[in-house]
Backbone as ProteinMPNN parsed JSONL, in Angstrom:
{"seq_chain_A": "XXXXXXXXXXXXXXXXXXXXXXXXXXXXXXXXXXXXXXXXXXXXXXXXXXXXXXXXXXXXXXXXXXXXXXXXXXXXXXXXXXXXXXXXXXXXXXXXXXXXXXXXXXXXXXXXXXXXXXXXXXXXXX", "coords_chain_A": {"N_chain_A": [[-95.686, 64.908, -95.452], [-95.104, 68.234, -94.531], [-92.923, 71.068, -93.995], [-92.852, 74.197, -92.096], [-92.5, 76.09, -94.083], [-93.764, 74.979, -96.184], [-92.346, 73.051, -97.574], [-91.759, 69.839, -98.864], [-91.265, 67.163, -96.641], [-91.382, 64.404, -95.69], [-92.903, 61.203, -96.414], [-95.505, 59.518, -94.833], [-96.744, 56.376, -94.003], [-99.2, 53.765, -93.508], [-99.607, 50.285, -92.629], [-102.034, 49.528, -93.324], [-104.42, 48.631, -95.763], [-106.607, 50.045, -96.451], [-108.68, 52.953, -97.01], [-107.451, 55.98, -95.791], [-108.953, 58.335, -93.656], [-109.03, 60.67, -91.967], [-106.894, 62.786, -89.976], [-105.162, 63.786, -86.992], [-102.699, 65.595, -85.332], [-100.937, 65.18, -82.177], [-99.613, 67.102, -79.369], [-97.107, 65.951, -79.033], [-96.195, 65.101, -81.441], [-97.24, 62.768, -82.467], [-99.488, 61.032, -84.67], [-102.955, 60.715, -84.956], [-104.988, 58.666, -86.664], [-107.806, 58.048, -88.647], [-109.408, 55.367, -90.395], [-110.913, 53.553, -93.186], [-111.215, 51.016, -92.273], [-112.484, 50.885, -89.891], [-110.954, 51.718, -87.743], [-108.695, 53.346, -85.492], [-105.527, 54.525, -85.842], [-102.448, 55.108, -84.13], [-99.709, 56.86, -84.954], [-96.155, 57.347, -85.06], [-93.783, 59.934, -85.98], [-92.205, 58.667, -87.84], [-93.812, 56.899, -89.042], [-94.316, 54.534, -87.765], [-96.54, 52.266, -86.213], [-97.896, 52.985, -83.184], [-100.045, 52.42, -81.585], [-103.316, 50.935, -81.729], [-106.686, 51.645, -81.823], [-109.195, 49.666, -80.566], [-112.178, 48.619, -82.149], [-114.161, 47.221, -80.905], [-114.84, 47.04, -77.568], [-114.835, 45.567, -74.413], [-116.831, 43.782, -75.279], [-118.598, 45.433, -76.614], [-119.529, 47.305, -79.415], [-117.813, 50.118, -80.217], [-116.9, 51.735, -82.2], [-117.925, 52.316, -85.495], [-117.868, 53.586, -88.025], [-115.474, 55.456, -88.134], [-114.564, 58.862, -88.578], [-113.838, 61.965, -88.547], [-111.149, 63.074, -86.492], [-110.044, 64.315, -83.403], [-107.67, 65.589, -81.171], [-107.369, 66.399, -77.811], [-105.923, 67.535, -74.932], [-105.947, 64.924, -72.699], [-107.575, 63.324, -74.194], [-109.133, 61.7, -77.043], [-111.211, 62.537, -79.587], [-113.651, 61.202, -81.658], [-115.52, 61.465, -84.521], [-118.186, 59.563, -85.517], [-119.7, 58.347, -88.322], [-121.621, 56.337, -88.762], [-122.639, 55.67, -86.236], [-123.578, 58.133, -85.643], [-122.646, 59.837, -83.695], [-120.291, 61.296, -81.355], [-117.374, 59.782, -80.311], [-115.463, 59.161, -77.451], [-112.157, 58.652, -76.403], [-109.39, 57.668, -74.283], [-105.988, 58.799, -74.681], [-104.524, 56.503, -74.942], [-106.26, 54.728, -76.043], [-108.476, 53.704, -74.64], [-111.921, 53.305, -74.329], [-114.154, 55.902, -73.387], [-116.651, 57.447, -73.411], [-119.715, 58.176, -75.241], [-121.265, 60.727, -77.122], [-123.641, 63.255, -78.205], [-123.568, 64.476, -81.561], [-122.274, 63.704, -84.901], [-120.827, 65.279, -86.69], [-118.258, 67.416, -88.235], [-115.828, 68.426, -85.842], [-114.549, 70.657, -83.36], [-112.4, 71.781, -80.734], [-112.149, 74.181, -78.252], [-109.659, 76.186, -76.455], [-110.494, 75.99, -73.836], [-111.636, 73.546, -73.58], [-114.189, 73.242, -74.566], [-116.461, 71.637, -76.653], [-117.29, 71.873, -80.032], [-119.577, 70.9, -82.392], [-120.663, 70.161, -85.631], [-123.935, 69.526, -86.617], [-125.177, 67.416, -88.885], [-127.801, 66.704, -89.428], [-129.635, 68.541, -88.316], [-128.712, 70.939, -89.19], [-127.107, 72.691, -87.56], [-124.88, 73.98, -85.011], [-123.702, 72.169, -82.361], [-122.935, 72.589, -78.941], [-120.828, 71.46, -76.407]], "CA_chain_A": [[-95.533, 65.861, -94.403], [-94.448, 69.449, -94.985], [-92.453, 71.94, -92.927], [-93.57, 75.468, -91.994], [-92.384, 76.812, -95.351], [-94.472, 74.132, -97.151], [-91.43, 72.17, -98.286], [-92.016, 68.432, -98.581], [-90.285, 66.591, -95.715], [-91.408, 62.945, -95.793], [-94.159, 60.492, -96.607], [-95.806, 58.587, -93.743], [-97.717, 55.401, -94.478], [-99.556, 52.687, -92.583], [-99.683, 48.977, -93.28], [-103.434, 49.32, -93.689], [-104.705, 48.703, -97.196], [-107.872, 50.739, -96.624], [-108.617, 54.391, -97.187], [-107.298, 56.845, -94.629], [-110.03, 59.324, -93.717], [-108.74, 61.936, -91.295], [-105.836, 62.658, -88.98], [-104.916, 64.923, -86.122], [-101.482, 65.404, -84.531], [-100.959, 65.61, -80.783], [-98.478, 67.992, -79.104], [-95.855, 65.194, -79.013], [-95.834, 64.733, -82.802], [-97.9, 61.546, -82.908], [-100.664, 61.25, -85.505], [-104.121, 59.868, -84.728], [-105.506, 58.544, -88.021], [-108.954, 57.152, -88.84], [-109.422, 54.758, -91.729], [-112.149, 52.867, -93.569], [-111.207, 49.714, -91.606], [-113.119, 51.071, -88.582], [-109.826, 51.7, -86.823], [-107.882, 54.538, -85.259], [-104.105, 54.226, -85.659], [-101.582, 56.149, -83.597], [-98.426, 56.73, -85.646], [-95.131, 58.339, -84.755], [-93.384, 60.699, -87.164], [-91.554, 57.779, -88.805], [-94.833, 56.04, -89.616], [-94.495, 53.312, -86.978], [-97.797, 52.208, -85.48], [-97.674, 52.922, -81.742], [-101.236, 51.872, -80.947], [-104.522, 50.829, -82.533], [-107.881, 51.655, -80.982], [-110.092, 48.566, -80.905], [-113.546, 49.068, -82.39], [-114.994, 46.532, -79.932], [-114.222, 47.028, -76.239], [-115.733, 44.937, -73.439], [-117.91, 43.154, -76.052], [-119.487, 46.462, -77.131], [-118.975, 48.017, -80.571], [-117.726, 51.545, -79.908], [-116.614, 52.424, -83.462], [-118.452, 51.655, -86.691], [-117.338, 54.278, -89.201], [-114.799, 56.659, -87.643], [-114.228, 59.821, -89.618], [-113.024, 63.061, -88.014], [-110.422, 62.802, -85.256], [-109.506, 65.52, -82.773], [-106.961, 65.286, -79.925], [-107.338, 67.523, -76.875], [-105.415, 67.116, -73.618], [-105.779, 63.476, -72.547], [-108.644, 62.619, -74.88], [-109.249, 61.652, -78.496], [-112.615, 62.62, -79.974], [-113.821, 60.626, -82.99], [-116.869, 61.557, -85.072], [-118.522, 58.3, -86.188], [-120.84, 58.628, -89.195], [-122.665, 55.309, -88.628], [-123.26, 55.831, -84.922], [-124.102, 59.505, -85.58], [-122.227, 60.307, -82.381], [-118.874, 61.503, -81.122], [-116.874, 58.764, -79.393], [-114.314, 59.697, -76.728], [-111.183, 57.682, -75.906], [-108.147, 58.2, -73.741], [-104.965, 58.779, -75.724], [-104.014, 55.143, -75.125], [-107.259, 53.931, -76.742], [-109.558, 53.182, -73.799], [-113.218, 53.957, -74.535], [-114.655, 56.659, -72.238], [-118.084, 57.73, -73.547], [-120.24, 58.589, -76.534], [-122.231, 61.804, -76.916], [-123.971, 64.229, -79.229], [-123.7, 64.199, -82.987], [-121.046, 63.18, -85.493], [-120.245, 66.147, -87.715], [-116.921, 67.951, -87.955], [-115.783, 68.995, -84.504], [-113.378, 71.399, -82.899], [-112.398, 71.997, -79.296], [-111.394, 75.397, -77.968], [-108.63, 76.055, -75.413], [-111.137, 75.708, -72.556], [-112.191, 72.206, -73.611], [-115.557, 73.248, -75.063], [-116.548, 70.911, -77.921], [-118.234, 72.388, -81.022], [-119.784, 69.851, -83.382], [-121.704, 70.427, -86.629], [-124.943, 68.484, -86.704], [-125.595, 67.339, -90.281], [-129.238, 66.484, -89.558], [-130.431, 69.716, -87.965], [-128.045, 72.136, -89.711], [-126.736, 73.589, -86.47], [-123.662, 73.648, -84.272], [-123.947, 71.797, -80.972], [-121.839, 72.966, -78.038], [-120.827, 70.579, -75.239]], "C_chain_A": [[-94.728, 67.033, -94.959], [-93.977, 70.262, -93.796], [-93.236, 73.253, -92.955], [-93.532, 76.292, -93.265], [-93.023, 76.044, -96.506], [-93.543, 73.356, -98.067], [-91.717, 70.735, -97.881], [-90.898, 67.869, -97.715], [-90.24, 65.074, -95.853], [-92.826, 62.442, -95.995], [-94.331, 59.527, -95.451], [-96.91, 57.665, -94.223], [-98.047, 54.418, -93.368], [-99.528, 51.375, -93.354], [-101.106, 48.662, -93.701], [-103.617, 49.483, -95.186], [-106.027, 49.411, -97.464], [-107.651, 52.25, -96.669], [-108.447, 55.112, -95.859], [-108.305, 57.976, -94.761], [-109.628, 60.671, -93.143], [-107.605, 61.713, -90.312], [-105.725, 63.938, -88.182], [-103.634, 64.653, -85.336], [-101.737, 65.76, -83.068], [-99.737, 66.489, -80.536], [-97.113, 67.294, -79.111], [-95.424, 64.733, -80.401], [-96.41, 63.416, -83.278], [-99.131, 61.906, -83.732], [-101.74, 60.239, -85.159], [-104.88, 59.845, -86.043], [-106.698, 57.595, -88.038], [-108.881, 56.58, -90.246], [-110.722, 54.004, -91.961], [-112.248, 51.471, -92.969], [-111.841, 49.765, -90.225], [-112.085, 51.101, -87.469], [-109.254, 53.099, -86.661], [-106.46, 54.048, -85.026], [-103.434, 55.408, -84.972], [-100.206, 55.893, -84.196], [-97.434, 57.735, -85.091], [-94.703, 58.999, -86.059], [-92.624, 59.87, -88.196], [-92.545, 56.829, -89.465], [-95.028, 54.733, -88.881], [-95.816, 53.374, -86.225], [-97.488, 52.009, -84.004], [-98.846, 52.256, -81.021], [-102.357, 51.801, -81.984], [-105.707, 50.792, -81.586], [-108.801, 50.541, -81.463], [-111.51, 49.085, -81.083], [-114.537, 48.372, -81.474], [-114.224, 46.496, -78.607], [-115.245, 46.518, -75.24], [-117.001, 44.405, -74.107], [-118.943, 44.15, -76.58], [-118.794, 47.149, -78.306], [-118.997, 49.505, -80.272], [-117.354, 52.379, -81.13], [-117.206, 51.625, -84.608], [-117.883, 52.269, -87.962], [-116.662, 55.576, -88.755], [-114.4, 57.577, -88.788], [-113.297, 60.884, -89.05], [-112.39, 62.658, -86.681], [-109.906, 64.129, -84.712], [-108.886, 65.123, -81.437], [-106.953, 66.541, -79.072], [-106.978, 67.001, -75.495], [-105.233, 65.607, -73.583], [-106.744, 62.667, -73.396], [-108.568, 62.714, -76.403], [-110.734, 61.576, -78.812], [-112.736, 62.137, -81.417], [-115.283, 60.771, -83.405], [-117.138, 60.293, -85.882], [-119.804, 58.495, -86.997], [-121.927, 57.568, -89.14], [-123.392, 55.434, -87.294], [-123.977, 57.168, -84.79], [-123.836, 60.119, -84.212], [-120.737, 60.637, -82.4], [-118.439, 60.527, -80.041], [-115.593, 59.303, -78.766], [-113.474, 58.549, -76.169], [-110.108, 58.409, -75.118], [-107.111, 58.13, -74.854], [-104.346, 57.403, -75.916], [-105.088, 54.188, -75.654], [-108.38, 53.35, -75.91], [-110.827, 54.007, -74.034], [-113.678, 54.639, -73.258], [-116.169, 56.835, -72.318], [-118.431, 58.042, -74.995], [-121.261, 59.691, -76.271], [-122.575, 62.493, -78.232], [-124.141, 63.721, -80.631], [-122.333, 63.884, -83.584], [-120.385, 64.087, -86.508], [-118.841, 66.599, -87.357], [-116.906, 68.626, -86.589], [-114.469, 69.712, -84.246], [-113.526, 71.601, -81.398], [-111.581, 73.237, -79.022], [-110.434, 75.171, -76.804], [-109.206, 75.755, -74.03], [-111.773, 74.321, -72.512], [-113.639, 72.142, -74.057], [-115.563, 72.614, -76.453], [-117.642, 71.546, -78.782], [-118.356, 71.331, -82.11], [-120.919, 70.241, -84.328], [-122.652, 69.242, -86.674], [-125.495, 68.479, -88.122], [-127.113, 67.216, -90.442], [-130.055, 67.729, -89.272], [-129.793, 71.02, -88.426], [-127.747, 73.16, -88.627], [-125.388, 73.157, -85.897], [-124.063, 73.338, -82.837], [-122.713, 72.116, -80.151], [-121.956, 72.113, -76.78], [-119.79, 71.044, -74.24]], "O_chain_A": [[-93.8, 66.853, -95.747], [-94.552, 70.171, -92.712], [-94.171, 73.406, -93.741], [-94.425, 77.104, -93.508], [-92.85, 76.408, -97.669], [-93.901, 73.038, -99.2], [-91.897, 70.441, -96.7], [-89.72, 68.069, -98.01], [-89.175, 64.51, -96.106], [-93.804, 63.158, -95.777], [-93.403, 58.79, -95.118], [-97.903, 58.123, -94.788], [-97.285, 54.253, -92.415], [-99.438, 51.364, -94.582], [-101.358, 47.651, -94.356], [-103.03, 50.374, -95.799], [-106.521, 49.382, -98.591], [-106.556, 52.741, -96.395], [-109.205, 54.883, -94.917], [-108.494, 58.519, -95.85], [-109.863, 61.705, -93.767], [-107.375, 60.589, -89.863], [-106.131, 65.014, -88.62], [-103.497, 63.589, -84.733], [-102.635, 66.541, -82.757], [-98.893, 66.611, -81.424], [-96.079, 67.958, -79.186], [-94.408, 64.053, -80.538], [-96.103, 62.98, -84.387], [-99.744, 62.953, -83.522], [-101.47, 59.041, -85.077], [-105.366, 60.881, -86.497], [-106.625, 56.483, -87.516], [-108.365, 57.214, -91.167], [-111.529, 53.838, -91.047], [-113.268, 50.804, -93.14], [-111.751, 48.8, -89.465], [-112.315, 50.571, -86.382], [-109.32, 53.926, -87.57], [-106.213, 53.251, -84.121], [-103.8, 56.561, -85.198], [-99.609, 54.839, -83.973], [-97.81, 58.84, -84.697], [-95.211, 58.655, -87.126], [-92.42, 60.331, -89.319], [-92.173, 56.047, -90.34], [-95.82, 53.896, -89.315], [-96.171, 54.412, -85.666], [-96.898, 51.002, -83.612], [-98.668, 51.613, -79.986], [-102.342, 52.518, -82.985], [-105.731, 49.996, -80.647], [-109.146, 50.485, -82.644], [-111.994, 49.886, -80.283], [-115.644, 48.872, -81.277], [-113.105, 45.988, -78.539], [-116.386, 46.979, -75.219], [-118.102, 44.553, -73.577], [-120.047, 43.754, -76.954], [-117.626, 47.529, -78.214], [-120.064, 50.092, -80.092], [-117.479, 53.604, -81.102], [-117.02, 50.411, -84.693], [-117.464, 51.551, -88.87], [-117.198, 56.663, -88.966], [-113.954, 57.118, -89.84], [-112.078, 60.708, -89.074], [-113.014, 61.99, -85.856], [-109.395, 64.962, -85.461], [-109.506, 64.402, -80.655], [-106.58, 67.617, -79.539], [-107.655, 66.124, -74.957], [-104.446, 65.063, -74.358], [-106.735, 61.438, -73.328], [-108.022, 63.664, -76.966], [-111.43, 60.666, -78.362], [-112.011, 62.606, -82.295], [-116.178, 60.265, -82.729], [-116.406, 59.986, -86.823], [-120.863, 58.772, -86.436], [-123.078, 57.877, -89.45], [-124.615, 55.317, -87.233], [-124.861, 57.333, -83.949], [-124.676, 60.821, -83.649], [-120.023, 60.298, -83.343], [-119.059, 60.45, -78.98], [-114.735, 59.84, -79.467], [-113.99, 57.615, -75.555], [-109.932, 59.618, -75.262], [-107.336, 57.467, -75.867], [-103.709, 57.151, -76.939], [-104.865, 52.979, -75.711], [-109.175, 52.565, -76.428], [-110.811, 55.235, -73.95], [-113.613, 54.055, -72.176], [-116.892, 56.426, -71.41], [-117.556, 58.156, -75.853], [-122.034, 59.61, -75.316], [-121.883, 62.33, -79.236], [-124.764, 62.688, -80.874], [-121.343, 63.806, -82.858], [-119.425, 63.658, -87.148], [-118.298, 66.221, -86.319], [-117.857, 69.317, -86.221], [-113.434, 69.405, -84.837], [-114.634, 71.593, -80.861], [-110.45, 73.354, -79.493], [-110.4, 74.083, -76.23], [-108.476, 75.309, -73.144], [-112.387, 73.958, -71.509], [-114.267, 71.09, -73.94], [-114.779, 72.995, -77.322], [-118.771, 71.736, -78.329], [-117.352, 70.912, -82.686], [-122.006, 70.608, -83.882], [-122.221, 68.092, -86.758], [-126.194, 69.409, -88.526], [-127.653, 67.587, -91.484], [-131.075, 67.954, -89.923], [-130.282, 72.097, -88.088], [-128.086, 74.337, -88.752], [-124.841, 72.114, -86.254], [-124.696, 74.161, -82.175], [-121.584, 71.936, -80.608], [-123.017, 72.037, -76.161], [-119.633, 70.431, -73.184]]}, "name": "protein", "num_of_chains": 1, "seq": "XXXXXXXXXXXXXXXXXXXXXXXXXXXXXXXXXXXXXXXXXXXXXXXXXXXXXXXXXXXXXXXXXXXXXXXXXXXXXXXXXXXXXXXXXXXXXXXXXXXXXXXXXXXXXXXXXXXXXXXXXXXXXX"}
């Protein structure tokens, strides 16, 4: 972790032995991290695991290969490369829905989701 002047501040680690793929901070300083274990971790700034999103909820697989993570308001958006969809959770890890495609995504201040579609070489807007 680095400060605004790009000075090294601290190293944050998980107990996971798999590859970390992507992370996104929330406004409270928590980090939402995807890894190759098909898991989303929520870490505080000291590296403590606050929550883990289950890949199977209500006997349904909702995450197979999470990659990009984006936090907006009360929701966490996860691009899943195996499902080829974006999976939406609440910030406490409850599955909400799945939609669209799985490419890199961004959300503007109005909550509009922009997602790159790797198959059709376009940007989808939701």
